[in-house]
Structures are given as structure tokens and as C-alpha cells.
mmCIF file of C-alpha atoms and ligand atoms in Angstrom:
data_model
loop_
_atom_site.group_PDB
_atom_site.id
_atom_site.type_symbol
_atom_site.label_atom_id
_atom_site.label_comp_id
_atom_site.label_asym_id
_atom_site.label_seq_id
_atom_site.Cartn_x
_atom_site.Cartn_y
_atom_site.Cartn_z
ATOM 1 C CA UNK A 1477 -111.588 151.501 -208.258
ATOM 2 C CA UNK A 1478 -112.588 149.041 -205.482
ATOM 3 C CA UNK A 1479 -114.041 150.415 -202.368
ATOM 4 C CA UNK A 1480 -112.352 148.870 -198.903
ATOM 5 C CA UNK A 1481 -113.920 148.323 -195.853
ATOM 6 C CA UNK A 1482 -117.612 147.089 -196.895
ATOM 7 C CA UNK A 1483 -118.199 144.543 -195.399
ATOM 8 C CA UNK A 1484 -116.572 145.887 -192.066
ATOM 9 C CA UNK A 1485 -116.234 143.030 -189.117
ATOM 10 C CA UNK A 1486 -115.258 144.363 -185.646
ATOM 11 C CA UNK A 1487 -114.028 141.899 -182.692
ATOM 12 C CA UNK A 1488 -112.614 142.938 -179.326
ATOM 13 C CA UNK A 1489 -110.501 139.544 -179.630
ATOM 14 C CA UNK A 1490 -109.587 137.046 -182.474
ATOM 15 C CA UNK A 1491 -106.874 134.384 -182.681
ATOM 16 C CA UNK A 1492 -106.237 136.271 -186.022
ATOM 17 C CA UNK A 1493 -108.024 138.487 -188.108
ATOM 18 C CA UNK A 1494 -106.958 137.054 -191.154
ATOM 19 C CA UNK A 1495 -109.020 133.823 -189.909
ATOM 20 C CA UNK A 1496 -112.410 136.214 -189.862
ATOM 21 C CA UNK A 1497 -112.197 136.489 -193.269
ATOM 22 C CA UNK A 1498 -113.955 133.870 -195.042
ATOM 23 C CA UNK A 1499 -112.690 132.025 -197.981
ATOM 24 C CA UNK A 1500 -116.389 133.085 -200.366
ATOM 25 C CA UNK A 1501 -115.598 136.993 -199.002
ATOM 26 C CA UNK A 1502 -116.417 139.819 -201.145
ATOM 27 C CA UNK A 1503 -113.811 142.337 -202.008
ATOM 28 C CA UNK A 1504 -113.069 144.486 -199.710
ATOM 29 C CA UNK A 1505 -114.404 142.784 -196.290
ATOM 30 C CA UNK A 1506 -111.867 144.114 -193.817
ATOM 31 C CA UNK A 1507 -111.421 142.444 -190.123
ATOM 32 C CA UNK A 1508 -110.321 144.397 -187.286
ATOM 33 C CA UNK A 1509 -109.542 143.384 -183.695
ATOM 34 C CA UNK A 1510 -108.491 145.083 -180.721
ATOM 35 C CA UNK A 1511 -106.434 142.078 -179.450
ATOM 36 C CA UNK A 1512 -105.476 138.760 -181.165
ATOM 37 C CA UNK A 1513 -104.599 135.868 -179.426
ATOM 38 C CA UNK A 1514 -102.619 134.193 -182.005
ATOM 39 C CA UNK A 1515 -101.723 137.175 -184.409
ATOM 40 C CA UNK A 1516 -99.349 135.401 -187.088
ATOM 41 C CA UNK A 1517 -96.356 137.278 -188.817
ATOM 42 C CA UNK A 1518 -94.016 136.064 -191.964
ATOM 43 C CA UNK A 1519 -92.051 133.116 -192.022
ATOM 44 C CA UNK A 1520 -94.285 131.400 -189.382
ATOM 45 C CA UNK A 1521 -93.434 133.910 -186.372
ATOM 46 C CA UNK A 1522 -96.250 135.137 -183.713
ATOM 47 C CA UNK A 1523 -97.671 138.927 -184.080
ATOM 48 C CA UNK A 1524 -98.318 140.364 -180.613
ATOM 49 C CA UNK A 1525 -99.422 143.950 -179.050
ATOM 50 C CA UNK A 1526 -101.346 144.499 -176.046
ATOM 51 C CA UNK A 1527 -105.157 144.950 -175.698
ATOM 52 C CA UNK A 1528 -105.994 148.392 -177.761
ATOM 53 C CA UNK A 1529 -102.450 149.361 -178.148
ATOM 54 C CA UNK A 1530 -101.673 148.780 -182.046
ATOM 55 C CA UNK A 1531 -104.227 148.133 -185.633
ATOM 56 C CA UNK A 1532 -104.963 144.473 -186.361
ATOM 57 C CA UNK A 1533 -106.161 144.237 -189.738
ATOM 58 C CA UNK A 1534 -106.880 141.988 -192.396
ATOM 59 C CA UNK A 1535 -108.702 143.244 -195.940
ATOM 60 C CA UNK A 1536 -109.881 140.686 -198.566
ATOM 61 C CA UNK A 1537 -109.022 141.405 -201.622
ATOM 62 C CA UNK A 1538 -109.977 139.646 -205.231
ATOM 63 C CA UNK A 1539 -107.211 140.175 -208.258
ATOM 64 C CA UNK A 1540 -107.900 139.403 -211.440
ATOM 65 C CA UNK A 1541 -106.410 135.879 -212.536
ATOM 66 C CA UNK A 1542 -102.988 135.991 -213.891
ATOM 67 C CA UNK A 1543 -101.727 138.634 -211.902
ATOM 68 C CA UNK A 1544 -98.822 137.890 -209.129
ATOM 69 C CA UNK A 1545 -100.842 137.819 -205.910
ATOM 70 C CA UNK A 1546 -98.025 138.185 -203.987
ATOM 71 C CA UNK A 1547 -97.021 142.001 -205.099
ATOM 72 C CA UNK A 1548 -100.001 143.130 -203.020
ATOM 73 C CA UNK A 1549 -97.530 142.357 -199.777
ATOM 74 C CA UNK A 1550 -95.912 145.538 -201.520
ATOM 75 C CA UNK A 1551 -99.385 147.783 -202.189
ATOM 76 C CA UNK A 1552 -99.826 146.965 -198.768
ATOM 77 C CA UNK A 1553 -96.545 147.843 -197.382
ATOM 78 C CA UNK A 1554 -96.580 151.108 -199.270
ATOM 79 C CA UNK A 1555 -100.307 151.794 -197.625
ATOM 80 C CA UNK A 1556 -99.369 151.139 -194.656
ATOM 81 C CA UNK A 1557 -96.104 153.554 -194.831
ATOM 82 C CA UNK A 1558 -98.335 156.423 -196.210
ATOM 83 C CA UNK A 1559 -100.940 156.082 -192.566
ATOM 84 C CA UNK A 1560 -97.869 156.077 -190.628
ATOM 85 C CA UNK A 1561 -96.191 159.064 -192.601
ATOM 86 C CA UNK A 1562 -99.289 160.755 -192.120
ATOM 87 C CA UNK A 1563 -99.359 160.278 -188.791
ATOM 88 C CA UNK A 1564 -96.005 161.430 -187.705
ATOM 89 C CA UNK A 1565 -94.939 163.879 -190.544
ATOM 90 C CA UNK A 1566 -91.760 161.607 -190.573
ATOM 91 C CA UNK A 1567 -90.009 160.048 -193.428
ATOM 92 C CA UNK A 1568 -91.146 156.388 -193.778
ATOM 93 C CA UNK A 1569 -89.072 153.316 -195.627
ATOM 94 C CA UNK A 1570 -90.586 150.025 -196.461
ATOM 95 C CA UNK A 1571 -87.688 147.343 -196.480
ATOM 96 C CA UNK A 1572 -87.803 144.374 -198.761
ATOM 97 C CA UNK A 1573 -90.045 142.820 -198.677
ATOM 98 C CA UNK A 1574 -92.630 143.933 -196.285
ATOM 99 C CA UNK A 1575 -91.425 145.920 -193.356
ATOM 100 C CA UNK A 1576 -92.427 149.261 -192.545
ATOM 101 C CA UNK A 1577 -89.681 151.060 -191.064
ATOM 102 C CA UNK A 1578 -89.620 154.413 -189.014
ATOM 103 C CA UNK A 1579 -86.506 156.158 -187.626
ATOM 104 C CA UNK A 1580 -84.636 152.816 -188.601
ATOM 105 C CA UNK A 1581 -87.362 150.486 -186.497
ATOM 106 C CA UNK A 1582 -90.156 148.420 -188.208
ATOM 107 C CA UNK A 1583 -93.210 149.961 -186.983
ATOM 108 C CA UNK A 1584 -95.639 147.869 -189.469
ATOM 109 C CA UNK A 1585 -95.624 144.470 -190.759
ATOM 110 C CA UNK A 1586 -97.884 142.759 -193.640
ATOM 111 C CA UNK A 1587 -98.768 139.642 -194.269
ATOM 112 C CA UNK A 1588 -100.189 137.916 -196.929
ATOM 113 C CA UNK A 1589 -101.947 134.685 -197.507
ATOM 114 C CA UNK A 1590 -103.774 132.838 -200.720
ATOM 115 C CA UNK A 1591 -107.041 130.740 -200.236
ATOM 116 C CA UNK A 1592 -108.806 129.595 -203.982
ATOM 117 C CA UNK A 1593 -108.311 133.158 -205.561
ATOM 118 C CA UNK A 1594 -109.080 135.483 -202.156
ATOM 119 C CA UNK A 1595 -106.037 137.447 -201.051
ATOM 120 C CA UNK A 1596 -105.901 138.093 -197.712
ATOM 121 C CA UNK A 1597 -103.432 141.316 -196.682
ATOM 122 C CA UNK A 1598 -103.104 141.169 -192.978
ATOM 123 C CA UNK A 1599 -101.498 144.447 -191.311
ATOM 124 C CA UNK A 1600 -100.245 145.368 -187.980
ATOM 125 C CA UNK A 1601 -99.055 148.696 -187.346
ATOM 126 C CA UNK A 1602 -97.374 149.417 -184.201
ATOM 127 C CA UNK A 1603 -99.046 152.403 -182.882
ATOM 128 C CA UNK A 1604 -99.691 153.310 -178.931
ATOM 129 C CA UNK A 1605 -97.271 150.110 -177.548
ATOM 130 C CA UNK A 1606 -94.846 151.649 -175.086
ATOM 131 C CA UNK A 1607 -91.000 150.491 -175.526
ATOM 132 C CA UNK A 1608 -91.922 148.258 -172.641
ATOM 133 C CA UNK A 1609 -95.044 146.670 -174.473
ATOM 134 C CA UNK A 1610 -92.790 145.643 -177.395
ATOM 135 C CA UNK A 1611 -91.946 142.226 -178.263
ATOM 136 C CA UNK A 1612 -89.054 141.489 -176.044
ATOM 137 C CA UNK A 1613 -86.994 139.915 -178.799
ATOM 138 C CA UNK A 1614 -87.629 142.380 -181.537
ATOM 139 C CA UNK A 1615 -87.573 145.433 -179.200
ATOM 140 C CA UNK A 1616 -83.806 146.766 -179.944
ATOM 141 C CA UNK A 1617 -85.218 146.742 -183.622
ATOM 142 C CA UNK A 1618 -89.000 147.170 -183.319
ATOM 143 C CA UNK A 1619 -90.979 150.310 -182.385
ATOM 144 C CA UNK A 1620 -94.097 151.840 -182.259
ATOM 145 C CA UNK A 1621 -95.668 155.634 -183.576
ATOM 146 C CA UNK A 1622 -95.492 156.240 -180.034
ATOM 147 C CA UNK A 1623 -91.732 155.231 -179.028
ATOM 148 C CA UNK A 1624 -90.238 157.420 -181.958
ATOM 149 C CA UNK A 1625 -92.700 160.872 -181.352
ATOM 150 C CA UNK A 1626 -93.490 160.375 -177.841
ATOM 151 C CA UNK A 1627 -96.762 160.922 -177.909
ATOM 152 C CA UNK A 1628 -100.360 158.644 -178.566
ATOM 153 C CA UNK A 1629 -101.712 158.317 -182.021
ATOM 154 C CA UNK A 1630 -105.401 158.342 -182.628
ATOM 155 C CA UNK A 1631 -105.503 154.493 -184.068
ATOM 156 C CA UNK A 1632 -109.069 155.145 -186.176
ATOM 157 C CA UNK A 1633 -107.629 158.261 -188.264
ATOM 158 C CA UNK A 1634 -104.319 155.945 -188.894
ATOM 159 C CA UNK A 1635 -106.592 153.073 -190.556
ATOM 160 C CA UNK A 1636 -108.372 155.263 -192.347
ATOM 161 C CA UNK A 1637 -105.336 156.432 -193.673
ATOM 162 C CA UNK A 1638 -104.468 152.960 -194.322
ATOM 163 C CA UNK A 1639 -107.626 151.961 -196.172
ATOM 164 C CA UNK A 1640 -107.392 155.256 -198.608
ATOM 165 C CA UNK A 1641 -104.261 154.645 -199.705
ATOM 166 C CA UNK A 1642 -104.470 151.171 -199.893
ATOM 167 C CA UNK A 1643 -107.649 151.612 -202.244
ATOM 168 C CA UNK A 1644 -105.106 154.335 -204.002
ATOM 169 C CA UNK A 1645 -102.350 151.822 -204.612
ATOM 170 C CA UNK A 1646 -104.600 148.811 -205.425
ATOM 171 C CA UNK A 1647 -106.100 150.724 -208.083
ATOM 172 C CA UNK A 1648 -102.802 151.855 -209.831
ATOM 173 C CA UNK A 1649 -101.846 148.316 -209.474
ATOM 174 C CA UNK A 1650 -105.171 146.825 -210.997
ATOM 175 C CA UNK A 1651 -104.711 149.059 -213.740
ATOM 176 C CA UNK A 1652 -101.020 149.187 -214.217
ATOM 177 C CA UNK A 1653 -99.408 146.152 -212.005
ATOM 178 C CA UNK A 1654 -96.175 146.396 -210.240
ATOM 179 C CA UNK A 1655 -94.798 148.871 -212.985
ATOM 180 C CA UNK A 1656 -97.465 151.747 -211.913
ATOM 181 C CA UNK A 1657 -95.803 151.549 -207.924
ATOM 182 C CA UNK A 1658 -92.431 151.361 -208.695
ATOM 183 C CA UNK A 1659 -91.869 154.552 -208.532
ATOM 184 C CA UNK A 1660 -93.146 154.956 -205.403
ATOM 185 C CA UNK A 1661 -91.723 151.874 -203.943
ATOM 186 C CA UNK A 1662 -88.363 152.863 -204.833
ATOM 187 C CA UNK A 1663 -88.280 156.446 -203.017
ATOM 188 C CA UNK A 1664 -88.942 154.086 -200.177
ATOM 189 C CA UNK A 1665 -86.674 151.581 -200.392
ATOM 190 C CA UNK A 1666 -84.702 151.058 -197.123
ATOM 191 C CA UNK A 1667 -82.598 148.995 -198.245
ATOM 192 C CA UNK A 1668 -80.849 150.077 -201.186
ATOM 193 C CA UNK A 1669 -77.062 150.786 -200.890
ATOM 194 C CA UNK A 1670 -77.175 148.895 -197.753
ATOM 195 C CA UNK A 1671 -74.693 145.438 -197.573
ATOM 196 C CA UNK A 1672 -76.987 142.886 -196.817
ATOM 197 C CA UNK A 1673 -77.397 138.934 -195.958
ATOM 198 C CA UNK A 1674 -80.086 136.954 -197.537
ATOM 199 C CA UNK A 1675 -80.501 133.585 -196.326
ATOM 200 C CA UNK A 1676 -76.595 133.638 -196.764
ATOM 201 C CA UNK A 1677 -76.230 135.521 -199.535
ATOM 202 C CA UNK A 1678 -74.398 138.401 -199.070
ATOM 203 C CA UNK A 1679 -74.165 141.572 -201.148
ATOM 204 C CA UNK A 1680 -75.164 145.298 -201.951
ATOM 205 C CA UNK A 1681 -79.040 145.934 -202.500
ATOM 206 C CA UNK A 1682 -79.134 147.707 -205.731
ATOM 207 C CA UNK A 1683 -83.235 147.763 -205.145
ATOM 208 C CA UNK A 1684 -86.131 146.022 -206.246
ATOM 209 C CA UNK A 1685 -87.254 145.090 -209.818
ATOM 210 C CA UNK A 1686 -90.058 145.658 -211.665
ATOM 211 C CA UNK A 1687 -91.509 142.089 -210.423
ATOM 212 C CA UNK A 1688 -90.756 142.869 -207.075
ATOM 213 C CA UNK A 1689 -87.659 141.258 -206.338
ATOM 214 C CA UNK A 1690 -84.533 142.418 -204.438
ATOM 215 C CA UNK A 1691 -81.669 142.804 -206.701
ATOM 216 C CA UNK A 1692 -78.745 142.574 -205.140
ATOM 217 C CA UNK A 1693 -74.831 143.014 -206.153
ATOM 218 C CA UNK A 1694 -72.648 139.609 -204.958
ATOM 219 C CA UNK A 1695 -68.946 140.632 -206.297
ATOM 220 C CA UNK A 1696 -70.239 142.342 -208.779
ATOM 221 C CA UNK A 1697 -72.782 140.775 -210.798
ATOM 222 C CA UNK A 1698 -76.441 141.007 -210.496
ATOM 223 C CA UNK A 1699 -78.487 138.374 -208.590
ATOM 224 C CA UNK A 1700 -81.954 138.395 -208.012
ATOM 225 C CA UNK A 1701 -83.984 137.415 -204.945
ATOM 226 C CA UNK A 1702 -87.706 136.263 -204.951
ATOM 227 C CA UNK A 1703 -88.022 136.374 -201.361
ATOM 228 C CA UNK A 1704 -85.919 135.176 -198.051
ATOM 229 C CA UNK A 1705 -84.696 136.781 -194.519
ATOM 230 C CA UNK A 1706 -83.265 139.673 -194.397
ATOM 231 C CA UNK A 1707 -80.122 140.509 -192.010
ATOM 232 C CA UNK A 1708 -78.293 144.077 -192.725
HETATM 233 C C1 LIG B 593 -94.785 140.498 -190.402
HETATM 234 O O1 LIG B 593 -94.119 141.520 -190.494
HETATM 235 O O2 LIG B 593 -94.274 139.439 -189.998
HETATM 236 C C2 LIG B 593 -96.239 140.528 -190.790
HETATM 237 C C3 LIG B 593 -97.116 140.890 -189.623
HETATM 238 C C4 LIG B 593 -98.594 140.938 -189.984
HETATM 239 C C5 LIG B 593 -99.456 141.133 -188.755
HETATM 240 C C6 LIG B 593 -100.898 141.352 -189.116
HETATM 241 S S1 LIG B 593 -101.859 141.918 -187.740
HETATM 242 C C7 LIG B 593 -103.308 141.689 -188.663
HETATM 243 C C8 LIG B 593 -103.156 140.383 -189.406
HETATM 244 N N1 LIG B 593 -103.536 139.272 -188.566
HETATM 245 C C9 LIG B 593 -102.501 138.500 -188.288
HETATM 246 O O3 LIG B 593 -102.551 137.478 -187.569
HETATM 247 N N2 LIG B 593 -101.388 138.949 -188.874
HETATM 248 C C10 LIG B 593 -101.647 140.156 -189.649
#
């Protein structure tokens, strides 16, 4: 099993941490910042949290060829769940397919981006932001550890967290793909049961497959979803 975290690269500011990771990286080089200028999120969208409020991280990661890069999004999401359940003693939900969700509010995002074989698995967790310091237009549905339990989080135990189970779930899927964290991701699944809208299609999420799609019921038959925006 891998080891995370070696070699570690600490900035008090980036544009992004997933830009300090370079393309020849070993496995495992992880990129922290205490303030990005230019943090990016999916679908093109800005990543933002004040100056040693939230964890900025990105982790390099090298998969074997042949293997779907893009189900580490999910290893990631289901890391970064674990730290924050950890954290709070809460119940966390990862919705489809990348949001970490507390008390109905994502509190973590991951991102993940390709360059020549390097994977590089970008996550923010919304820690010690106030409801104030929240991105104004995702406030009604973002939050932060803090703005659900009232009280600070210490932000180096909740990346360590992070990095052990990410190591945890990276290893079961190195050894056993997708198939060896479905079990997992489906206790999590926020979305299941719930009517949803994706990219205009509209229908009951049954859950995710075994290749990481969200299956969804549209008048009843099956349709499958590699990846889109999600409105509930
Ligand atoms: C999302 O939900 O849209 C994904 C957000 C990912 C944010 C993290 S913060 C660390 C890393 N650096 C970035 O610029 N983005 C990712």
C-alpha cells in the first residue's frame, strides 16, 4: 500500500495547489496551502476560503494503466467524508459525484485532474469558515465543520484523517477497483431515493454502479449517467 504525504510541499499562498504538483511527481507528493488565490472547483467554478480557515490540498497519485482514473474523485470523496466524520461524530453523505455533504450542506469538494498518467486529487474541506466567510452564492447550501457543530476544528488532525483513509481506500481500490468501495460508497450515498435533475434529465436516483455512475429511474426504466450537474 502506497504511503501519502512524502514528498510534503507547504505554501502560505498558491493560485492552486493542484498547480504545485509537478507533472514528473512521485506518488504520493501532497501540496498544501493556507490560502489560494485561484483555488479551482468542478465544472470550471472558483474554490475560495479565507486565509487559514479551511484544508487546501492536492495529492499526486500514479494508477496503474488501464484503470479508470476518474473513480479516484470517489476514493477521494469517501476520504474526505471519513476526516470529517471523524471530526464531528456526525453522519456524513458523499453525493454523486463528488460532494461531501454534512447535515444536508457540502462541507468538502474534490477535484480531479489528468496530466500524462499523474492523477492529481485536489480537496477542500470546509472547516473553521464562519457562515459569514462562506461563498456568498453557495452559502444557503454550503457549510463548514464549524457552522453545523459550532465550534473550531483542529485543521492538522482533520488531514491526517484525510491522508489515512485516503491511503485506506486507494489501496482497496488498487487491489480491488471500484468493486472493493462500493460498499462503502453506497452507505453514503446522498442521493439515492432522492428525485433529481441531471443536466435535464429528471428522475429517481436508484444509486451508483459498480463503474461509478449514477443510475437513475426516468418513468421507469434505468438510465445511466457518466457524469453532469446535479439539481435535487
Ligand atoms: C468541487 O467541489 O468543485 C471541487 C473543489 C476542489 C477544491 C480543492 S482545494 C485543493 C485543490 N486545489 C484547487 O484549486 N482545488 C482543489
Amino acid at each position: 500500500m502506497p504511503s501519502l504525504g512524502e514528498p510534503f510541499i507547504h505554501v502560505e499562498e498558491c493560485e492552486s495547489t493542484q498547480l504545485l504538483i509537478a507533472a514528473d511527481a512521485t506518488e504520493g507528493t501532497l501540496a498544501l496551502a493556507d490560502f489560494q488565490s485561484a483555488g479551482r472547483g468542478r465544472l470550471g467554478r472558483t474554490w475560495e476560503a479565507p486565509r487559514g480557515t479551511a484544508i487546501h490540498v492536492s495529492i499526486g497519485l500514479r494508477p496503474p494503466g488501464g484503470r479508470p482514473p476518474q473513480e479516484l474523485t470517489l476514493a477521494g470523496a469517501l476520504a474526505a467524508a471519513d476526516a470529517v466524520e471523524v471530526a464531528t461524530d456526525l453522519f456524513v453523505q458523499v453525493k454523486w459525484p463528488n460532494d461531501v455533504m454534512l447535515n444536508r450542506r457540502k462541507v468538502a469538494g474534490v477535484l480531479g485532474e489528468l496530466r500524462d498518467g499523474l492523477v492529481i486529487l485536489g480537496v477542500g474541506i470546509n472547516v473553521n469558515q464562519t457562515r459569514e466567510q462562506l461563498p456568498t452564492d453557495a452559502r444557503r447550501l454550503a457549510g463548514s465543520l464549524r457552522t453545523i457543530t459550532g465550534r473550531e476544528h483542529d485543521r492538522d488532525e482533520v488531514l491526517a484523517t484525510l491522508l489515512s483513509r485516503l491511503e485506506h481506500h486507494y489501496g482497496i481500490w488498487l487491489e480491488s477497483g471500484l468493486d472493493g468501495l462500493y460498499p462503502d460508497i453506497g452507505a453514503r450515498d446522498f442521493l439515492r431515493g432522492r428525485r433529481v435533475s441531471v443536466d435535464g434529465l429528471e428522475g429517481i436516483a436508484v444509486g451508483i454502479d459498480r463503474r461509478g455512475r449514477l443510475e437513475l429511474d426516468v418513468d421507469g426504466g434505468r438510465r445511466l449517467v457518466e457524469s453532469g450537474e446535479i439539481a435535487y
